[in-house]
Amino acid sequence: MIAQRVGQGLRVRPSTNLLPLRSFRSPIRALTSSAQRRLDVFHSQTESASESAILSSLKASSPKVPQTLTEKIVQKYSLGLAPSKSVLSGDYVTLSPHHCMTHDNSWPVALKFMSIGATKIHDPKQIVMTLDHDVQNKSESNLKKYRQIEEFAKKQGVDFYPAGRGIGHQIMVEEGYAWPGTMTVASDSHSNMYGGVGCLGTAMVRTDAASIWATGKTWWQIPPIAKVTFTGLMPKGVTGKDVIVALCGLFNNDEVLNHAIEFTGTEQTMRSIPIDDRLAIANMTTEWGALTGLFPIDAMLRAWMKSKATTSALFDGEDAAKSRFTHERIDALIENKLEADKGAKYAKSLYLNLSTLSPYVSGPNSVKIGTPLSSLEAQNIKLNKAYLVSCTNSRASDLAAAAKVFKDASTPTSPAKIADGVEFYIAAASIPEQQAAEEAGDWQALLDAGARPLPAGCGPCIGLGTGLLEPGEVGISASNRNFKGRMGSPDAKAYLASPEVVAASALSGKISGPGWYEKPVGVEKVVLGEGNGIAEQDRAMSIEEALDKIIAEADSLVEGAEKSLFGEESAKSEDSEEALTSILPGFPEKVEGEIVFCDADNINTDGIYPGKYTYQDNIDTETMAKVCMENYDPKFGSIAKEGDILVSGFNFGCGSSREQAATAILAKKIPLVVSGSFGNIFQRNSINNALMGVEVPRLVERLRETFSGKKVDESTQVKEPEANKDSLDSPPATTASPAEEKLLTRRTGWTFVWDVRRSKVTITEGKGGETWSQKVGELPPNVQEIIARGGLEKWVKGEIGESV
């Protein structure tokens, strides 16, 4: 993007001279290449004393870098930043979140916490514990675990919510822990839901949670940020669930994989999306592949919060004073609300015209399959089970929508009932939501229709407790995830839909809607795409991006020509001006080795470290090294050597969150993994376990061009393998080209050098081959420290030891 503009189209700081290289290149250029390349002022301005003084004062203060809403929130919760530092996408930060929630996994986190020598939680007010996942399990072992968690929470003075009180994410929202403009994390993948109320929510792994308990902080890398613009208004009969199901099903080529999302739109558009719908959309950005899903702090959110504050003041009695929702606090929030700066940079922009949307259904068995309800109704798909459960869609408004389906279908003498052969399970997101539904008569209406109540908790959504899908059955749910086998048998089919469609389907015995949708005149298809959805703005953006691309390419041509005509002096002189990363004492300034190439995309954690070993706690380091990459290539162990640099394709380390995927590579004594891109959880586990990693897509392309004989198109996106259409839990590895053209694991003879201080990698393509370099992301001192100490747990031990 062009950084500064005056009026229309005037660039304040022109780019490098764009004269054609073949027509004229002055040798003087090489002698002056270290001078400033962009014209700041006219000569006459420097001759004037008054104007010169003004210019000097402007140069003395650096202009504020425009930030997205995500970056502004992260800035608030980052520690140790330089006074002038503006955090941006790609930066590593030491993060002290506003709150950290753990649920049934609180006891495993507590064991990690105690194993690192911690005895007291750093800030008890920062931590929240809820019991919500396996609340139907009355076995002695589960009840013992629940007792241990409750006793630990009480001992530490932590806010605790027992089994049956509600799902943790709902509690975080309704109790005001997930506060707008703050950053709150949880050891659960659906922490994205907090974005529905303008709170930046993201998932952390258990090691991170233990670190936050012990020190109040952990690390985070700010993801690339995508802007999703809504236009138009949601038609009658369309819900937030339809919006996110459509987004997952229509943008289904990993467009937002590992991105932070910011939703935006005009005030009129955003007013058409109630908070409960925003929570559903934000919740399922997890299934869309994103790490966060953030809505703005706007008038709709203010009205929702004011309503909660008024309700608390009127009905909570003495407890009202303890409420986090007060009018004074809300007024202060709105008066100082955070919002994205104009000119903030986004990695990509997408849009969806809500006016063109109709009710949508996800599945079977994949969120990447989104189909208009009308198409499925025509297929007469019979059902066995229906579910109105989960943190996605089981609030009072959802229960009311489902109850209305049955109320509308009833007559004074013949109340509507669930279809024969269908089981309909309901569970509120929390006790307060259930109580609201009971007071409105909606809970009883569902029970009268034949619904089977379950305790407030996760239950069938995660395949626990009563009512799971049996082999051959078909189910439809208002929950968030329909991966094959998640809600029961892998031989069953699971669909996702809005609460009213789930209820209507339970009533009719087949996938169907309540008939509430009113199609706007002239709408024939869903309108969506890249950009903002506003023609003039998108056209301006396209021109601006094209100009920047031309300028960048021209600069690259100039630098390349300088090197070919005048040698390396130009590059060397500019290196002297580049920003250098501070290196901690004892941390290597350079990491180098021979490249061993595993030419595949989507090598998952099971390919790196087989699942059959994951829960065998007595496996030694030597065995881990021997089985490393065994499921990907049994010959890997005999080909790769100590000190090699492992290079692989895109999305390396996708799949499960097992930490052994990182520790097995370390056991093989490979210090560094290079890929086109990493799975986010693998990336976290790598740093947490002191394995270094760097993304260099160009290297993957060059290796494939050289060794597979096929050029990889730069614009080709990594797509989900065909064999994986039914399940997204752990995608199988896919080779980039036919297997007969290459080896799975290859010693290349190429060398790789990572200059950590200069954030630059240098590759030599074999003996006598080409040598080339490129800049890569910075490895800042806070991350160096974690790696240097042997991982996050050892870093925490060190922090605890220093504070004693």
Coordinates of N, CA, C and O in Angstrom, one line a residue, residues 365-424:
N365 N -20.3 -33.9 7.4 CA -19.0 -34.2 8.0 C -17.8 -33.3 7.5 O -16.7 -33.6 7.6
S366 N -18.1 -32.1 7.2 CA -17.1 -31.1 6.9 C -17.7 -29.7 6.8 O -18.8 -29.5 6.2
V367 N -17.0 -28.7 7.5 CA -17.5 -27.4 7.4 C -17.2 -26.7 6.1 O -17.6 -25.6 5.8
K368 N -16.3 -27.4 5.3 CA -16.0 -26.8 4.0 C -17.0 -27.1 2.9 O -16.9 -26.7 1.8
I369 N -18.1 -27.8 3.3 CA -19.2 -28.0 2.4 C -20.4 -27.2 2.9 O -20.9 -27.5 4.0
G370 N -20.7 -26.2 2.2 CA -21.8 -25.3 2.6 C -22.9 -25.3 1.5 O -22.6 -25.0 0.3
T371 N -24.1 -25.6 1.8 CA -25.2 -25.8 0.8 C -26.4 -25.0 1.2 O -26.8 -25.1 2.4
P372 N -27.0 -24.3 0.3 CA -28.3 -23.6 0.6 C -29.3 -24.6 1.1 O -29.4 -25.7 0.6
L373 N -30.0 -24.2 2.2 CA -31.0 -25.1 2.8 C -32.0 -25.6 1.7 O -32.4 -26.8 1.7
S374 N -32.4 -24.7 0.8 CA -33.4 -25.1 -0.2 C -33.0 -26.3 -1.0 O -33.8 -27.2 -1.4
S375 N -31.7 -26.4 -1.3 CA -31.1 -27.6 -2.1 C -31.2 -28.9 -1.3 O -31.6 -29.9 -1.8
L376 N -31.0 -28.8 0.0 CA -31.0 -30.0 0.8 C -32.5 -30.4 1.1 O -32.8 -31.6 1.2
E377 N -33.4 -29.4 1.3 CA -34.8 -29.8 1.5 C -35.3 -30.6 0.3 O -36.1 -31.5 0.5
A378 N -34.9 -30.3 -0.9 CA -35.3 -31.0 -2.0 C -34.8 -32.5 -2.1 O -35.4 -33.3 -2.8
Q379 N -33.8 -32.8 -1.3 CA -33.2 -34.1 -1.3 C -33.9 -35.1 -0.3 O -33.5 -36.3 -0.2
N380 N -34.8 -34.5 0.5 CA -35.5 -35.4 1.5 C -34.6 -36.2 2.4 O -34.7 -37.4 2.5
I381 N -33.6 -35.6 3.0 CA -32.7 -36.3 3.9 C -33.2 -36.5 5.2 O -33.5 -35.6 6.0
K382 N -33.5 -37.8 5.5 CA -34.2 -38.2 6.8 C -33.1 -38.1 7.9 O -32.0 -38.4 7.8
L383 N -33.7 -37.8 9.1 CA -32.8 -37.6 10.3 C -33.1 -38.6 11.4 O -34.2 -39.1 11.5
N384 N -32.1 -38.9 12.2 CA -32.2 -39.7 13.4 C -32.1 -38.9 14.7 O -32.8 -39.1 15.7
K385 N -31.2 -37.9 14.6 CA -31.0 -37.1 15.8 C -30.8 -35.6 15.5 O -30.3 -35.3 14.4
A386 N -31.2 -34.7 16.4 CA -31.1 -33.3 16.3 C -30.6 -32.7 17.6 O -30.9 -33.3 18.7
Y387 N -29.7 -31.7 17.5 CA -29.1 -31.2 18.7 C -29.1 -29.7 18.8 O -28.7 -29.0 17.8
L388 N -29.6 -29.1 19.9 CA -29.5 -27.7 20.1 C -28.6 -27.6 21.4 O -29.1 -27.5 22.5
V389 N -27.3 -27.6 21.1 CA -26.3 -27.6 22.2 C -25.1 -26.8 21.8 O -25.0 -26.3 20.7
S390 N -24.2 -26.5 22.7 CA -22.9 -26.0 22.5 C -22.8 -24.5 22.8 O -23.9 -23.8 22.9
C391 N -21.6 -24.0 22.8 CA -21.3 -22.5 23.0 C -21.6 -21.7 21.8 O -21.7 -20.5 21.9
T392 N -21.9 -22.4 20.7 CA -22.2 -21.6 19.4 C -23.6 -21.1 19.4 O -23.8 -19.9 19.1
N393 N -24.5 -21.9 19.7 CA -26.0 -21.6 19.5 C -26.9 -22.2 20.5 O -27.8 -23.0 20.1
S394 N -26.7 -22.0 21.8 CA -27.7 -22.5 22.7 C -27.9 -21.4 23.8 O -28.1 -21.8 25.0
R395 N -27.9 -20.2 23.4 CA -28.3 -19.1 24.3 C -29.8 -18.9 24.3 O -30.5 -19.6 23.5
A396 N -30.3 -18.1 25.1 CA -31.8 -17.9 25.3 C -32.5 -17.5 24.0 O -33.5 -18.0 23.6
S397 N -31.8 -16.7 23.2 CA -32.4 -16.3 21.9 C -32.4 -17.5 20.9 O -33.4 -17.6 20.1
D398 N -31.5 -18.4 21.0 CA -31.5 -19.6 20.2 C -32.6 -20.5 20.6 O -33.3 -21.1 19.8
L399 N -32.7 -20.7 21.9 CA -33.8 -21.6 22.4 C -35.2 -21.0 22.1 O -36.1 -21.7 21.8
A400 N -35.3 -19.6 22.1 CA -36.5 -19.0 21.7 C -36.9 -19.2 20.2 O -38.0 -19.5 19.9
A401 N -35.9 -19.2 19.4 CA -36.1 -19.4 17.9 C -36.6 -20.8 17.7 O -37.5 -21.1 16.9
A402 N -35.9 -21.8 18.4 CA -36.3 -23.2 18.3 C -37.7 -23.4 18.8 O -38.5 -24.1 18.2
A403 N -38.0 -22.8 20.0 CA -39.4 -23.0 20.6 C -40.4 -22.4 19.7 O -41.5 -23.0 19.5
K404 N -40.1 -21.3 19.0 CA -41.1 -20.7 18.1 C -41.5 -21.6 17.0 O -42.7 -21.6 16.5
V405 N -40.6 -22.4 16.5 CA -40.9 -23.4 15.4 C -42.1 -24.3 15.9 O -43.0 -24.5 15.1
F406 N -42.0 -24.8 17.1 CA -43.0 -25.7 17.6 C -44.3 -24.9 18.0 O -45.4 -25.5 17.8
K407 N -44.1 -23.8 18.5 CA -45.3 -23.0 18.9 C -46.1 -22.6 17.6 O -47.3 -22.7 17.6
D408 N -45.4 -22.2 16.6 CA -46.1 -21.9 15.3 C -46.8 -23.1 14.7 O -47.8 -22.9 14.0
A409 N -46.2 -24.3 14.9 CA -46.8 -25.5 14.3 C -47.9 -26.1 15.1 O -48.6 -27.0 14.7
S410 N -48.1 -25.5 16.3 CA -49.1 -26.1 17.3 C -50.5 -25.4 17.0 O -50.6 -24.3 16.5
T411 N -51.5 -26.2 17.5 CA -52.9 -25.6 17.5 C -53.3 -25.8 19.0 O -52.7 -26.5 19.7
P412 N -54.4 -25.1 19.3 CA -54.9 -25.1 20.7 C -55.2 -26.6 21.2 O -55.1 -26.9 22.4
T413 N -55.5 -27.4 20.2 CA -55.9 -28.8 20.6 C -54.8 -29.8 20.3 O -54.9 -31.0 20.7
S414 N -53.8 -29.4 19.5 CA -52.8 -30.3 19.0 C -51.4 -29.7 19.0 O -51.0 -29.1 18.1
P415 N -50.7 -29.8 20.2 CA -49.4 -29.3 20.3 C -48.4 -30.0 19.3 O -48.5 -31.2 19.2
A416 N -47.5 -29.3 18.7 CA -46.6 -29.9 17.8 C -45.6 -30.7 18.5 O -45.1 -30.4 19.6
K417 N -45.2 -31.9 17.9 CA -44.3 -32.8 18.5 C -43.2 -33.2 17.5 O -43.3 -33.0 16.3
I418 N -42.1 -33.6 18.1 CA -40.9 -34.1 17.3 C -41.4 -35.3 16.5 O -42.2 -36.1 16.9
A419 N -40.9 -35.4 15.3 CA -41.2 -36.5 14.4 C -40.9 -37.8 15.0 O -39.9 -38.0 15.7
D420 N -41.6 -38.8 14.7 CA -41.4 -40.2 15.1 C -40.0 -40.6 14.6 O -39.6 -40.4 13.5
G421 N -39.3 -41.3 15.5 CA -38.0 -41.8 15.1 C -36.8 -40.8 15.3 O -35.7 -41.1 15.0
V422 N -37.2 -39.6 15.7 CA -36.1 -38.6 15.9 C -35.9 -38.3 17.4 O -36.9 -38.1 18.1
E423 N -34.7 -38.2 17.8 CA -34.3 -37.7 19.1 C -33.8 -36.3 19.1 O -32.9 -36.1 18.3
F424 N -34.3 -35.5 19.9 CA -33.9 -34.0 19.9 C -33.4 -33.7 21.3 O -34.1 -33.7 22.3

